[in-house]
Backbone as JSON, one array per atom type, in Angstrom:
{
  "sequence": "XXXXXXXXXXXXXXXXXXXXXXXXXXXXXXXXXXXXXXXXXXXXXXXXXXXXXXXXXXXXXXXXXXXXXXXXXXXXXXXXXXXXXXXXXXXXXXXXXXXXXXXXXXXXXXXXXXXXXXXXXXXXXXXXXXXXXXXXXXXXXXXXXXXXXXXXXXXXXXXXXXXXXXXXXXXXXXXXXXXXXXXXXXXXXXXXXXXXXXXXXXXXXXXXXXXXXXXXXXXXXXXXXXXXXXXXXXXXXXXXXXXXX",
  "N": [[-11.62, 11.81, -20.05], [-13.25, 9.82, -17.39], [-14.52, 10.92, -14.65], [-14.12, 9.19, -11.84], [-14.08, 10.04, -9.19], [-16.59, 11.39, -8.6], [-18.26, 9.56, -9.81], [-17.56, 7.22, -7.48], [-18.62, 9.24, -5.83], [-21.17, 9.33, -6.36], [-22.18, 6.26, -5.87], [-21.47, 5.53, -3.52], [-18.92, 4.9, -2.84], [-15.58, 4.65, -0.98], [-12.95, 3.39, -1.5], [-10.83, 1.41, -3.51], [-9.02, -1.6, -4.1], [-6.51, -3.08, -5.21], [-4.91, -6.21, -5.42], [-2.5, -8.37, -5.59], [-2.32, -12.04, -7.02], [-1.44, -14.98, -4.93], [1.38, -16.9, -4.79], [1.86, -18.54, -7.36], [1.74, -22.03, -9.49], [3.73, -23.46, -12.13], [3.4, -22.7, -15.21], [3.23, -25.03, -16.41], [5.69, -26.09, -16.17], [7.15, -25.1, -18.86], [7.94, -22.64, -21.01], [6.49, -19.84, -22.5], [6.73, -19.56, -25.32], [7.25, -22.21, -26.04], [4.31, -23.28, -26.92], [2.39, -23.68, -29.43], [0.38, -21.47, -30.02], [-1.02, -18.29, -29.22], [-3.31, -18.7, -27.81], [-3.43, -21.27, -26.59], [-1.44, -20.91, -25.03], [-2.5, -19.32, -23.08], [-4.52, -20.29, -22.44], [-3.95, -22.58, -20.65], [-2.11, -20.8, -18.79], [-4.2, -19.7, -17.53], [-5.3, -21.58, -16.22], [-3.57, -21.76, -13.69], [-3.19, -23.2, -10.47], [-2.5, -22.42, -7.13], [0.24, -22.51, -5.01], [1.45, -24.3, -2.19], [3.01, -22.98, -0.67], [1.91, -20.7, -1.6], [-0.98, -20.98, -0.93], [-0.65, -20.26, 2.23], [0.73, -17.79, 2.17], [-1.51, -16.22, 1.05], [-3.38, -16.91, 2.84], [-2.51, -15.45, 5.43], [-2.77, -13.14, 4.51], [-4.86, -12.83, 4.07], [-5.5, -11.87, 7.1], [-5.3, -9.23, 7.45], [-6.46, -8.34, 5.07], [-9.0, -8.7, 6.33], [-8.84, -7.67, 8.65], [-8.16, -5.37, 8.43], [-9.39, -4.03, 6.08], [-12.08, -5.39, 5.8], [-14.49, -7.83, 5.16], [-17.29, -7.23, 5.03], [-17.17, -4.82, 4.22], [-17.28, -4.5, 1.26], [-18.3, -3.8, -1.98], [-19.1, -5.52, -3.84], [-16.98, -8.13, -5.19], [-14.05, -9.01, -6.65], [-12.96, -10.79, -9.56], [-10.19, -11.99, -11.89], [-10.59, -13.79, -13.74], [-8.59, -15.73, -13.96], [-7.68, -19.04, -12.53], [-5.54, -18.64, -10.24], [-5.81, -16.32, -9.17], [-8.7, -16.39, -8.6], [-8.66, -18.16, -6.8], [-6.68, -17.45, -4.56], [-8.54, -15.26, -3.89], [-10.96, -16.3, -2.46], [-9.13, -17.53, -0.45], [-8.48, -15.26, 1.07], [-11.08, -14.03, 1.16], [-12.58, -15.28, 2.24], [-16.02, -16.91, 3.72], [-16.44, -17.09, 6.95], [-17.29, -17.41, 9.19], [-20.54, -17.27, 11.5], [-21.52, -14.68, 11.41], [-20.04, -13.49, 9.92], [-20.1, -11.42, 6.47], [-21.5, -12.2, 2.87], [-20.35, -12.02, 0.46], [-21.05, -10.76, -2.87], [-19.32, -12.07, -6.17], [-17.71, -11.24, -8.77], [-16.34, -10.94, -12.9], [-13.44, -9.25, -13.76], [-12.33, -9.34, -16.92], [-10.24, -8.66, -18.11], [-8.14, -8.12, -16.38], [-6.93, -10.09, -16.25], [-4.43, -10.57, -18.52], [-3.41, -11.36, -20.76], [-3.49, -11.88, -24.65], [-4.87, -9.53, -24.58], [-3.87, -7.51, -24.13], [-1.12, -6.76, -26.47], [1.25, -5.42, -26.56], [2.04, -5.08, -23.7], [2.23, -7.45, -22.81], [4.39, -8.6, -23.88], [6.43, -6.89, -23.52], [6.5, -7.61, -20.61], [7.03, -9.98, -20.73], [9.99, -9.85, -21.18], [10.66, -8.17, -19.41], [10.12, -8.89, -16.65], [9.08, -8.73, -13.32], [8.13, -6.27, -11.37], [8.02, -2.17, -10.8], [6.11, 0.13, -12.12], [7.85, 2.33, -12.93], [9.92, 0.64, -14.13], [9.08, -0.29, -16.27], [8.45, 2.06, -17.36], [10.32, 3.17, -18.06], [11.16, 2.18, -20.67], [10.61, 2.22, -24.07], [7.96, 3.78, -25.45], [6.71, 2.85, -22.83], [5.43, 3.5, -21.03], [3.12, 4.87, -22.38], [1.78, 2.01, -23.26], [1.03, 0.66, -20.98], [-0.59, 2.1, -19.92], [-2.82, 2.56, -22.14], [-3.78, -0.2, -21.49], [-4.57, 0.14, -18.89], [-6.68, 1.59, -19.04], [-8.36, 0.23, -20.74], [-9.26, -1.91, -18.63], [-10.21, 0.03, -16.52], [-12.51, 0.57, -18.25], [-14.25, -1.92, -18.54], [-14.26, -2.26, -15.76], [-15.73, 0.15, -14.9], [-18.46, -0.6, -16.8], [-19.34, -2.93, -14.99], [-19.56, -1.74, -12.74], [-22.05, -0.12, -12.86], [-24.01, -2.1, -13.03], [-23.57, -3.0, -9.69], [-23.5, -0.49, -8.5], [-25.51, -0.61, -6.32], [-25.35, -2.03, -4.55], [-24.65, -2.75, -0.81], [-21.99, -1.29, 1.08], [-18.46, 0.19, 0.77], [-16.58, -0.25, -0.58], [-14.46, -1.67, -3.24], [-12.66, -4.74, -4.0], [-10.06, -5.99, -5.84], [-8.77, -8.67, -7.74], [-5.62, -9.86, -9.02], [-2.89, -9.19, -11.26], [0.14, -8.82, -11.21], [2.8, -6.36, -12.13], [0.52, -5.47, -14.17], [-1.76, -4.95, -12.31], [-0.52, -2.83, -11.37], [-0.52, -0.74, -13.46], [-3.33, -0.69, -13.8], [-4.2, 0.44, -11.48], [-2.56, 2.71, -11.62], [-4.23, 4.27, -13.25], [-6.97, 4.28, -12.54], [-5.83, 5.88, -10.46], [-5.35, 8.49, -10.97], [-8.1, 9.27, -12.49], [-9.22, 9.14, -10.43], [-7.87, 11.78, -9.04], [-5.71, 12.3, -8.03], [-3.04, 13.38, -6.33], [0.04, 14.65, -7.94], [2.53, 13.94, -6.94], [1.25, 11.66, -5.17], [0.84, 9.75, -7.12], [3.15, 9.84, -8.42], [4.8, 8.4, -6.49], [3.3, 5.43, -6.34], [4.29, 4.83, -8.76], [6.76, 3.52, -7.91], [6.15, 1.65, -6.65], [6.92, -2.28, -5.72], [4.71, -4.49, -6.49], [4.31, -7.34, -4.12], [3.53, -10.59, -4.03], [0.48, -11.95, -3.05], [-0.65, -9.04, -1.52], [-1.59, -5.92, -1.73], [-2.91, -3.03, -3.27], [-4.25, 0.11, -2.16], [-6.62, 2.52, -2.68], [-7.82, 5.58, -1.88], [-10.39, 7.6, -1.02], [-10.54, 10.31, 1.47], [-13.01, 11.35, 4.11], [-12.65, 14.09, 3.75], [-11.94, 14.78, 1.71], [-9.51, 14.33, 0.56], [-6.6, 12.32, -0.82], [-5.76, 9.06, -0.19], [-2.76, 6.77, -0.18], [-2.62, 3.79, 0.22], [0.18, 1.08, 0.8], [-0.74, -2.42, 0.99], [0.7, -4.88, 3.16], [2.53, -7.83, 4.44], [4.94, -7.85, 4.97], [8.34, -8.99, 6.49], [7.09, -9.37, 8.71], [5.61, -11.09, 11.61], [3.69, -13.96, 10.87], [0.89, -13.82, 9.66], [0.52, -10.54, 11.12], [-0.25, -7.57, 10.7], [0.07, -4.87, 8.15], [-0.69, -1.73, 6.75], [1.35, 0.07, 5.09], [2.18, 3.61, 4.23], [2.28, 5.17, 1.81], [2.73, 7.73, 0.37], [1.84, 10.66, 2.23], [-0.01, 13.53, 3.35]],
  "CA": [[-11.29, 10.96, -18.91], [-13.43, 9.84, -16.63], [-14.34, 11.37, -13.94], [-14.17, 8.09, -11.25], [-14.53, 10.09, -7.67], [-18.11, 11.98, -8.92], [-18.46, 8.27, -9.51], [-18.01, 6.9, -6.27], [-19.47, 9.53, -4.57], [-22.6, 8.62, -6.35], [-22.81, 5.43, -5.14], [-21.03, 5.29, -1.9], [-17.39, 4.21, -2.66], [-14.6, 5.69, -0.87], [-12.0, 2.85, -1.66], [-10.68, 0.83, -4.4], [-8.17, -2.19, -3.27], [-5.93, -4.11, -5.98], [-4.5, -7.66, -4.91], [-2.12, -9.26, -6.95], [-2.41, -13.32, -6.38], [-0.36, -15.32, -4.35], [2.09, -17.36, -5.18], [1.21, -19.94, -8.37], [2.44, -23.19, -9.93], [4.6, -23.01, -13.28], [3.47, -23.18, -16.67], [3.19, -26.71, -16.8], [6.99, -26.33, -16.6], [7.04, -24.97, -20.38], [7.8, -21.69, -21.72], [5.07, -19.42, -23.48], [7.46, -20.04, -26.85], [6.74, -23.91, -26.39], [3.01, -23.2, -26.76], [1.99, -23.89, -30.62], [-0.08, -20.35, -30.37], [-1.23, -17.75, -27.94], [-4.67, -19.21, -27.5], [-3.47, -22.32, -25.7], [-0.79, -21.2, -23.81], [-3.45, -18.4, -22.09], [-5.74, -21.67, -21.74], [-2.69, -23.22, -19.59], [-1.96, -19.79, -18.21], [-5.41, -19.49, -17.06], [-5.41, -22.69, -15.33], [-2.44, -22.59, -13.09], [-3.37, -23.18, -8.96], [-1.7, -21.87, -5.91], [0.85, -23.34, -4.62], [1.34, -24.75, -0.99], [3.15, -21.12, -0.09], [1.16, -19.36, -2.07], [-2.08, -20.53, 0.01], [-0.19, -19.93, 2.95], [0.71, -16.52, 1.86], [-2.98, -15.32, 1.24], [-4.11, -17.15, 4.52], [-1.82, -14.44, 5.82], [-2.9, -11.58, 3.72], [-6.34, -12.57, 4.97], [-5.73, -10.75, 8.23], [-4.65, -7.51, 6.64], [-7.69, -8.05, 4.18], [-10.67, -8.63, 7.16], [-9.16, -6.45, 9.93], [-7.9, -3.97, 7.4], [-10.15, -4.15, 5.1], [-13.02, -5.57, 6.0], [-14.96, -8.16, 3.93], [-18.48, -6.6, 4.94], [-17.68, -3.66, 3.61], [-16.93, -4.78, 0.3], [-19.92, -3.8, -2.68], [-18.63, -6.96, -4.57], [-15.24, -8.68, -4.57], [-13.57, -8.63, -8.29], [-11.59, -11.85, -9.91], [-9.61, -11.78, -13.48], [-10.88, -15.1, -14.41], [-7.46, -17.08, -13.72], [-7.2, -19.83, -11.13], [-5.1, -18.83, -9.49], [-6.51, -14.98, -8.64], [-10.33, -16.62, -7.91], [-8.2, -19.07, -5.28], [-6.7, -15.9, -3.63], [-9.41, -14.39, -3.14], [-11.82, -17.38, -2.22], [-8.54, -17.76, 0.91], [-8.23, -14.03, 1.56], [-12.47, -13.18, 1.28], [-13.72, -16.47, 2.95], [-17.13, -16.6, 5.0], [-15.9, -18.48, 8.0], [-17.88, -17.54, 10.97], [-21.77, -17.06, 10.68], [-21.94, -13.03, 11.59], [-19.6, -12.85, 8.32], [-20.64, -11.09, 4.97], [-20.68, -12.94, 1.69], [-20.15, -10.93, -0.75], [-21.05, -11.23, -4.36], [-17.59, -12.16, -6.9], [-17.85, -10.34, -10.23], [-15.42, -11.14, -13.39], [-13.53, -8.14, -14.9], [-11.58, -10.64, -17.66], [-9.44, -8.13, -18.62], [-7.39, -8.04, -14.82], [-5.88, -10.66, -16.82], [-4.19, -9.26, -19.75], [-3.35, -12.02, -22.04], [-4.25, -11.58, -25.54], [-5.76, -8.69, -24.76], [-2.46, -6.24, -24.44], [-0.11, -7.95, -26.55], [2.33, -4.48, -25.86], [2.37, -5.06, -22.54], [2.72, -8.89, -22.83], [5.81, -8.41, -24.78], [7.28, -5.91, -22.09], [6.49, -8.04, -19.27], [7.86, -11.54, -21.18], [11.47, -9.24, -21.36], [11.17, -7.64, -17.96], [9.4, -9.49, -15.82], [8.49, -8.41, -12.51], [9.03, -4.94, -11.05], [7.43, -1.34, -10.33], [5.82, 1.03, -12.98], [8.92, 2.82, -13.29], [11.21, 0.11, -14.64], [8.06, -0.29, -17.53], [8.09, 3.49, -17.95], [12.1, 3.81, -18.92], [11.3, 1.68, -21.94], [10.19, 3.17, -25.24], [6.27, 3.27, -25.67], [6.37, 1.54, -22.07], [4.25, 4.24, -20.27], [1.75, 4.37, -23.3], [1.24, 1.14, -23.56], [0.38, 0.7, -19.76], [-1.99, 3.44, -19.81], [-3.8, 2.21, -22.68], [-3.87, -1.34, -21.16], [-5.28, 0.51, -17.36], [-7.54, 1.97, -19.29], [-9.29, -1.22, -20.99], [-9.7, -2.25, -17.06], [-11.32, 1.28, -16.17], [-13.75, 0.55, -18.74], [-14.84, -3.02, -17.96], [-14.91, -1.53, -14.45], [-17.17, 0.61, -15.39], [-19.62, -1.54, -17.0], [-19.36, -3.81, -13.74], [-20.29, -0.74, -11.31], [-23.56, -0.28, -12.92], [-24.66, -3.32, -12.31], [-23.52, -3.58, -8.26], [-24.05, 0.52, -7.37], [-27.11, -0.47, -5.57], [-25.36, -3.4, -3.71], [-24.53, -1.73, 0.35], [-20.55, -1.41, 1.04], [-18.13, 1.42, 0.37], [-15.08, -0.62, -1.38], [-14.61, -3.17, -4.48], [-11.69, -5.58, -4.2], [-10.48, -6.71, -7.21], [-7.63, -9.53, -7.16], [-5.12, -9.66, -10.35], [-2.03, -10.08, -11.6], [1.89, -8.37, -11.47], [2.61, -5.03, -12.81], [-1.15, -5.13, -14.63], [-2.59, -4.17, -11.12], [-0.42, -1.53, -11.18], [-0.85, -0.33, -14.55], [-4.58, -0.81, -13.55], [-4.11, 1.01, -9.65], [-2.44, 4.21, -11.94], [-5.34, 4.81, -14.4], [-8.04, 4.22, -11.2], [-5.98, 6.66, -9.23], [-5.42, 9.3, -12.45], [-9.81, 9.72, -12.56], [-10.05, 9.87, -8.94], [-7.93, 13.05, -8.83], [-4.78, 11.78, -6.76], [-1.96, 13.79, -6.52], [1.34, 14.21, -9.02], [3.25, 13.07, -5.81], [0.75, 10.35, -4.9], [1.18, 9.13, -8.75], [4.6, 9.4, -8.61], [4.66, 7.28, -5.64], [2.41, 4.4, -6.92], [5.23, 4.17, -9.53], [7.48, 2.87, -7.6], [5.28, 0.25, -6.08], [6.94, -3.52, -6.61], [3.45, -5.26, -5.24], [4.8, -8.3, -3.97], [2.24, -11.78, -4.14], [-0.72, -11.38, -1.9], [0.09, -7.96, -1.84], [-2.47, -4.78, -2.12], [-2.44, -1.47, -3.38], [-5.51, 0.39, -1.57], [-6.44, 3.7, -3.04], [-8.78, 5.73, -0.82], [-11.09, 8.9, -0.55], [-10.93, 10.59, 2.83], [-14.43, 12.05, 4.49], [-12.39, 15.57, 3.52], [-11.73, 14.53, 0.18], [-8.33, 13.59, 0.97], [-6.67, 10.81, -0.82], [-4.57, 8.23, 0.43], [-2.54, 5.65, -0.93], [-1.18, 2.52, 0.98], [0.35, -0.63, 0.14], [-0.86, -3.4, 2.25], [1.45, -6.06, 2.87], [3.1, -8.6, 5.46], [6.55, -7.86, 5.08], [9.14, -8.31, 7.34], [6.76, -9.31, 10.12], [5.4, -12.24, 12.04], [3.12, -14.18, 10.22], [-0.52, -12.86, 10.3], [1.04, -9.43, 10.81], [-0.75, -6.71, 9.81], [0.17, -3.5, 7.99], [-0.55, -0.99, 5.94], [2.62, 1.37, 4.61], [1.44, 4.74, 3.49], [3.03, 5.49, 0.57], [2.23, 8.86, 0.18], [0.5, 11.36, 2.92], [0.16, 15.21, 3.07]],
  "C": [[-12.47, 10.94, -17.93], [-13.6, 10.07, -14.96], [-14.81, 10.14, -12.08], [-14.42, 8.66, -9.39], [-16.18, 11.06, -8.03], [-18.97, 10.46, -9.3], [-18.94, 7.56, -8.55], [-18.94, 7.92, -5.5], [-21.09, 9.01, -4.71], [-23.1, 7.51, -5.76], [-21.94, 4.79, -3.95], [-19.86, 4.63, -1.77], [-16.59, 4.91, -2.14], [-13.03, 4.86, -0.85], [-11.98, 1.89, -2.34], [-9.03, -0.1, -4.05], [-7.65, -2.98, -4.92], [-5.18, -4.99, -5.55], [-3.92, -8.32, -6.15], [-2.28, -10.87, -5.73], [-1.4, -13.63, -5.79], [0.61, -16.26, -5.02], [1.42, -18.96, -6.52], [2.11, -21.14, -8.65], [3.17, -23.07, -11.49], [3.77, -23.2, -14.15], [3.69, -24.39, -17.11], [5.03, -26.97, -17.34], [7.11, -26.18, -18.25], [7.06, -23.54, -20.64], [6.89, -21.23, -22.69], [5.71, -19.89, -24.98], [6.9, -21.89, -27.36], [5.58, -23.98, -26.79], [2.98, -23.22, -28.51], [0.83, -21.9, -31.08], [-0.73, -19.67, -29.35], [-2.72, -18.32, -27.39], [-4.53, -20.41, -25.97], [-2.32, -21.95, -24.63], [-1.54, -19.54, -22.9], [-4.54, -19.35, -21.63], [-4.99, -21.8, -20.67], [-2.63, -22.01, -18.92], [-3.55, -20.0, -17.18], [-5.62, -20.73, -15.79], [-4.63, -22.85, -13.99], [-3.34, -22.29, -11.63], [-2.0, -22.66, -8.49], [-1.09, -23.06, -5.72], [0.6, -23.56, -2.92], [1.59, -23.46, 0.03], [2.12, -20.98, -0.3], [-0.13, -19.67, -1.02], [-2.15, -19.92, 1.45], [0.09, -18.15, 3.16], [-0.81, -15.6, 1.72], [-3.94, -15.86, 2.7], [-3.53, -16.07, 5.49], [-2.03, -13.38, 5.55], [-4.01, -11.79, 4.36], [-6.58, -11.46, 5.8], [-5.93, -9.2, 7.82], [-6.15, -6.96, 5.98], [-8.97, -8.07, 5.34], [-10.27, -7.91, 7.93], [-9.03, -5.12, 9.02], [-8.85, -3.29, 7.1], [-11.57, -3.62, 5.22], [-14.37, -6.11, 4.95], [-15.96, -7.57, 3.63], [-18.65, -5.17, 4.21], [-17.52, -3.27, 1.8], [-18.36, -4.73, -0.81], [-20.05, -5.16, -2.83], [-17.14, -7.04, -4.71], [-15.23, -9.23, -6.53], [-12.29, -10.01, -8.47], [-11.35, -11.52, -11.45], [-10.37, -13.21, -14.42], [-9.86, -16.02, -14.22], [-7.6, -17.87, -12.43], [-6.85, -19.17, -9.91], [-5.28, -17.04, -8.55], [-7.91, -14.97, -7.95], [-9.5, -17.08, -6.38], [-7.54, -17.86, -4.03], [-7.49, -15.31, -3.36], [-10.43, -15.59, -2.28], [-10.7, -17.7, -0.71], [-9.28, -16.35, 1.71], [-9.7, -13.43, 2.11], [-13.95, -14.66, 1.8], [-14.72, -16.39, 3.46], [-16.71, -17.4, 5.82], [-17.03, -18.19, 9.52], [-19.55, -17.04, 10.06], [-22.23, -15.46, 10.82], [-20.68, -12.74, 10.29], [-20.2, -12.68, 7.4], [-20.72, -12.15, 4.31], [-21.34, -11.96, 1.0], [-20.23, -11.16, -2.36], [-19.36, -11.18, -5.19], [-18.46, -11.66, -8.22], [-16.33, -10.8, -11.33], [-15.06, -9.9, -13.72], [-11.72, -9.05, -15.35], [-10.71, -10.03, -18.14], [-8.19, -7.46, -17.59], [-6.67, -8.85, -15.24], [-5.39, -10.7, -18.11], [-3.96, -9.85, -20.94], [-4.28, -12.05, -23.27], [-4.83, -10.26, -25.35], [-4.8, -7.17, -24.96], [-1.15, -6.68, -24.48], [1.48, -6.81, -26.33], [3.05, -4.81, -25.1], [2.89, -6.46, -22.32], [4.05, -9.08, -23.04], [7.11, -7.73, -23.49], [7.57, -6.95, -21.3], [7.68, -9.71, -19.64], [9.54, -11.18, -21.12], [11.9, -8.34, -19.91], [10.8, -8.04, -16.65], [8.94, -8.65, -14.8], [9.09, -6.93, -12.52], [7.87, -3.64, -11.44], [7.24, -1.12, -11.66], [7.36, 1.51, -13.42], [10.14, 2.03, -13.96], [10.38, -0.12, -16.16], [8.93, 1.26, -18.27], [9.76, 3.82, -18.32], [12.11, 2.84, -20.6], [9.88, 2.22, -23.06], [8.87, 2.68, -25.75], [5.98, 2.74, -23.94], [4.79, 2.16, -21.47], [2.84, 4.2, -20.59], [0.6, 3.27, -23.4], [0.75, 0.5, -22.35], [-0.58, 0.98, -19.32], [-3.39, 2.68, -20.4], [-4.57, 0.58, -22.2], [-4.99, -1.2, -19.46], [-6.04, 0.75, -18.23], [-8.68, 1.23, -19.77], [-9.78, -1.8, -19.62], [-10.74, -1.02, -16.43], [-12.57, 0.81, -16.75], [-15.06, -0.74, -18.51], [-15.37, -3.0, -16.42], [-16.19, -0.95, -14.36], [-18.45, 0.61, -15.8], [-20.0, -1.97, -15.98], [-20.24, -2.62, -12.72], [-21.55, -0.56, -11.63], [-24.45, -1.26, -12.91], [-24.69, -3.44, -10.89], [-23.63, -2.18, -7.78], [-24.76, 0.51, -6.64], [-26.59, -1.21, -4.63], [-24.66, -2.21, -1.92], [-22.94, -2.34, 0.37], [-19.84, -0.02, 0.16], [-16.66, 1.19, -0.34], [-15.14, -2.05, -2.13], [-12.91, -3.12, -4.39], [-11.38, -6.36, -5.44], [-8.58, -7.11, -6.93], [-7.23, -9.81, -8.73], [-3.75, -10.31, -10.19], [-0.69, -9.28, -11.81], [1.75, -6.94, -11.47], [1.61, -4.66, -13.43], [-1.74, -4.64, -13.59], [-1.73, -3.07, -11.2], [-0.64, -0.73, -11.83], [-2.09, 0.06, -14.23], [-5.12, 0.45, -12.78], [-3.63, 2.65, -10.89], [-3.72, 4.79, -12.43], [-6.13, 5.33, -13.28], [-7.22, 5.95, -10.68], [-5.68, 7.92, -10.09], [-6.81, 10.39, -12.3], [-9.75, 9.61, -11.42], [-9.25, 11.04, -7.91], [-6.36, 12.87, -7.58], [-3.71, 12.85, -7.42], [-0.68, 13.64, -7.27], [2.23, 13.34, -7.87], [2.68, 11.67, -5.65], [1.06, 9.53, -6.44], [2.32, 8.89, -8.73], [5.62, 8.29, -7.43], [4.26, 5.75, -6.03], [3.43, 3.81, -8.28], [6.13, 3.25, -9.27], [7.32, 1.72, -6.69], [6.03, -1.01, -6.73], [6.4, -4.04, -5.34], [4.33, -6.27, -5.5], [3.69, -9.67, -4.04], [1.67, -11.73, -3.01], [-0.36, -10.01, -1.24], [-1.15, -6.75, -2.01], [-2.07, -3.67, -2.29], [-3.95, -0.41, -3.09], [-5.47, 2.65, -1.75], [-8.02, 4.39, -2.62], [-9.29, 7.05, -0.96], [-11.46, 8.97, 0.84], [-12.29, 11.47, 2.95], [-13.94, 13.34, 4.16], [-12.3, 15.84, 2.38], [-10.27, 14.02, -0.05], [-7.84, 12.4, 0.36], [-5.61, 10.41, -0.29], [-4.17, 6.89, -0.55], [-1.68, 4.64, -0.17], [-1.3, 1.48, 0.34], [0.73, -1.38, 1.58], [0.08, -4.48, 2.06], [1.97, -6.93, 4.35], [4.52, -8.87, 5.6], [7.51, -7.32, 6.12], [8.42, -8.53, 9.27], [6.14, -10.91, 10.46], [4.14, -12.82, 11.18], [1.48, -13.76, 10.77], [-0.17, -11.83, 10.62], [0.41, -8.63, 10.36], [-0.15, -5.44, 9.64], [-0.19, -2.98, 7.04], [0.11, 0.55, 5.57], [1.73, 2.68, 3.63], [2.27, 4.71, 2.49], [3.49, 6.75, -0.01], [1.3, 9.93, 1.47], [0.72, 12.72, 3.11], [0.74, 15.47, 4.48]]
}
């Protein structure tokens, strides 16, 4: 296993943010079954835009994401390759004023899982939404999660040696359902997080525009919150600990 905080410390990370997208448009009204073979209906998948919420919803997460956050401090900013995860981030990681960052975007193509973990595909087509823990009561579910975070670790991985040099102390990377969380366990696994904090992070159901922000304190300390806008006025900011000693 990778050892992912001897990692960051090398090159100056002390936080790792997952973003599922905001709200999308259907499947061209069509069930994956209607699709003649998985090829084309991950074409169509791939394609779908935000909806009118949904941009609304990450114009909202914005706040959370620049005061929170903070785009400047971002190495590079991370999309899956789908529509509708670039368009979330492209609201949420805008340059709008001229003393704002811009920040390089990076693909890691495997944030979106089709074809690539047909396990997990299978799971998700029969359970749809919902925390780690409703995965992990079904037989193989945990396994096949793991092995699916772990294909993301590694493409990660590739990616960081390319942008360690770039200045910033956190990579944003914007995705897709229960796969960010799947994703968010592995990540927080190699960077040494607590059985509690883990067992926390299970019961995460990220909601759309939605983060799960997994953090090294200056003590070594980790933290785990889930950012979100729930429950409050719009633009709203918070971030719920999840977990703290």
């Amino acid at each position: 296993m990778v050892n992912l905080e001897e990692k960051f410390k090398e090159c100056g990370i002390t936080r790792v943010l997952f973003i599922r997208h905001a709200q999308a448009c259907p499947l061209n009204n069509k069930p994956k079954t209607d699709f003649s073979n998985p090829h084309d209906w991950k074409l169509n998948d791939q394609t779908r835009p935000l909806t009118d919420g949904g941009k609304v919803q990450a114009e909202n997460a914005r706040r959370w994401f620049i005061e929170g956050v903070g785009l400047s401090n971002n190495k590079v900013l991370v999309g899956s390759g789908a529509r509708r995860a670039v368009e979330t981030l492209q609201i949420m990681a805008e340059t709008r004023t001229a003393n704002e960052a811009q920040v390089e975007v990076q693909m890691i193509h495997s944030l979106h899982p089709a074809g690539i973990a047909l396990e997990c595909e299978k799971l998700f087509d029969r359970l749809n939404y919902g925390p780690l823990t409703k995965y992990y009561a079904e037989p193989n579910g945990e396994r096949a999660l793991a092995e699916y975070g772990q294909i993301v670790l590694d493409e990660f991985c590739d990616m960081l040696q390319r942008c360690a040099h770039k200045p910033g102390n956190t990579i944003s990377m914007f995705g897709h359902a229960v796969f960010l969380n799947a994703a968010a366990m592995e990540f927080a696994k190699c960077m040494n997080f607590s059985e509690a904090e883990l067992k926390a992070l299970t019961e995460v159901d990220l909601g759309e525009a939605e983060g799960l922000s997994l953090t090294i304190m200056p003590d070594g300390a980790k933290k785990l919150q889930h950012m979100h806008c729930r429950g409050l006025a719009a633009g709203s900011v918070t971030a719920h600990p999840l977990f703290s000693a």
